[in-house]
Each structure stands twice: as C-alpha cells, then as structure tokens.
Amino acid sequence: MLRPCIRPAAAFALLVALAAAAPAPAQSPVPGPLQWLPGDAAPAPLYGNEQSPALCPGGPGFLLVWNDARTTPLGSSSFLQSETDLYGLLLDGSGAPQGAAFPVCASFGYQKSARVAWNGENWLVAWIDQSQTEYYFQDAVKAVRVSPQGEVLDAVPL
C-alpha cells in the first residue's frame, strides 16, 4: 500500500505558508524606444516562412542555418516542389550578422530539419532532403561543409 509522504492537512498548511511568504509580483518592465535589431537597419520585403533555426559556435563566431521558403511564392502550395531551402548566416561572437544570408542548399524539393556541428576547422550542416526518384520522392540525409568564411565547400552534398 502506498502512503503519502505528507498528510493532506500538513500539505495544505505548507501551501498556505508558502503562498503567504511569496514575494510580491515584480513590476512589468518599461519598454524602451523602438529600434531596429542588429542587421535590420533598412526595411526589406519578407521572403516567406523562415523556420527551424540551428545555431552552432565555431571559429570566430557562429553559423546560423534555417529553413527558408523564399523560393515558394506566397499563397502557393507545395505542388511546385520548391518548398523550403536551407540558408545560412555567419554571426560574430556577439551575435551580429557578418555579411548577407547565403544558400546552404537550394535544390528541388524540400530541405529541412538542419543540424550543425563544428569540427575545429569547418561546420558540417546535415539535413533531411526530398530526393526525386524514378516514380516519386523519398527522404534522404544529406550534408555539406561550410567554411568559417561562409563558403559552402561541397558543390554536391555528401
């Protein structure tokens, strides 16, 4: 037979004591003036859905990779078989963008669920890729290496 560690009456008394001793709720922060985020100093069109970011430290900063739907026209469905590609962006040690976003893989079908690792020399970006077969499509795991300068080192994914 299981027995409770604290009797119900004792548990109720403990909850009342904790509630009475709880600190007063903190005041809401006062928002500062509106300002652009780093790297967003100029308005630009939204490319589409940008999802599933993967961030990895390495070299002089970080590599950020995400699913990007800029090649799928807004309002269309995935029957166009372009759907999402992978884009990357180098960030310095403080998180500020270093240059523009670049395609890591922008091929037919979708590329999604990226993971990023650093080996001391380059990043390895691996993802699920929709590969075309003779009759339909199948998922495959693919990868490329990205240099600390943001250069995709493999013309054909591994």
CSV table of C-alpha atoms in Angstrom, one decimal, residues 35-44 97:
chain,number,residue,atom,x,y,z
A,35,GLN,CA,14.7,50.4,-32.6
A,36,TRP,CA,15.9,48.1,-35.4
A,37,LEU,CA,17.6,44.9,-34.4
A,38,PRO,CA,21.3,44.5,-35.4
A,39,GLY,CA,21.4,43.8,-39.1
A,40,ASP,CA,17.9,45.1,-39.7
A,41,ALA,CA,18.7,48.8,-40.2
A,42,ALA,CA,16.7,49.0,-43.5
A,43,PRO,CA,13.2,47.7,-44.2
A,44,ALA,CA,13.1,44.9,-46.7
A,97,PRO,CA,25.4,39.3,-38.6
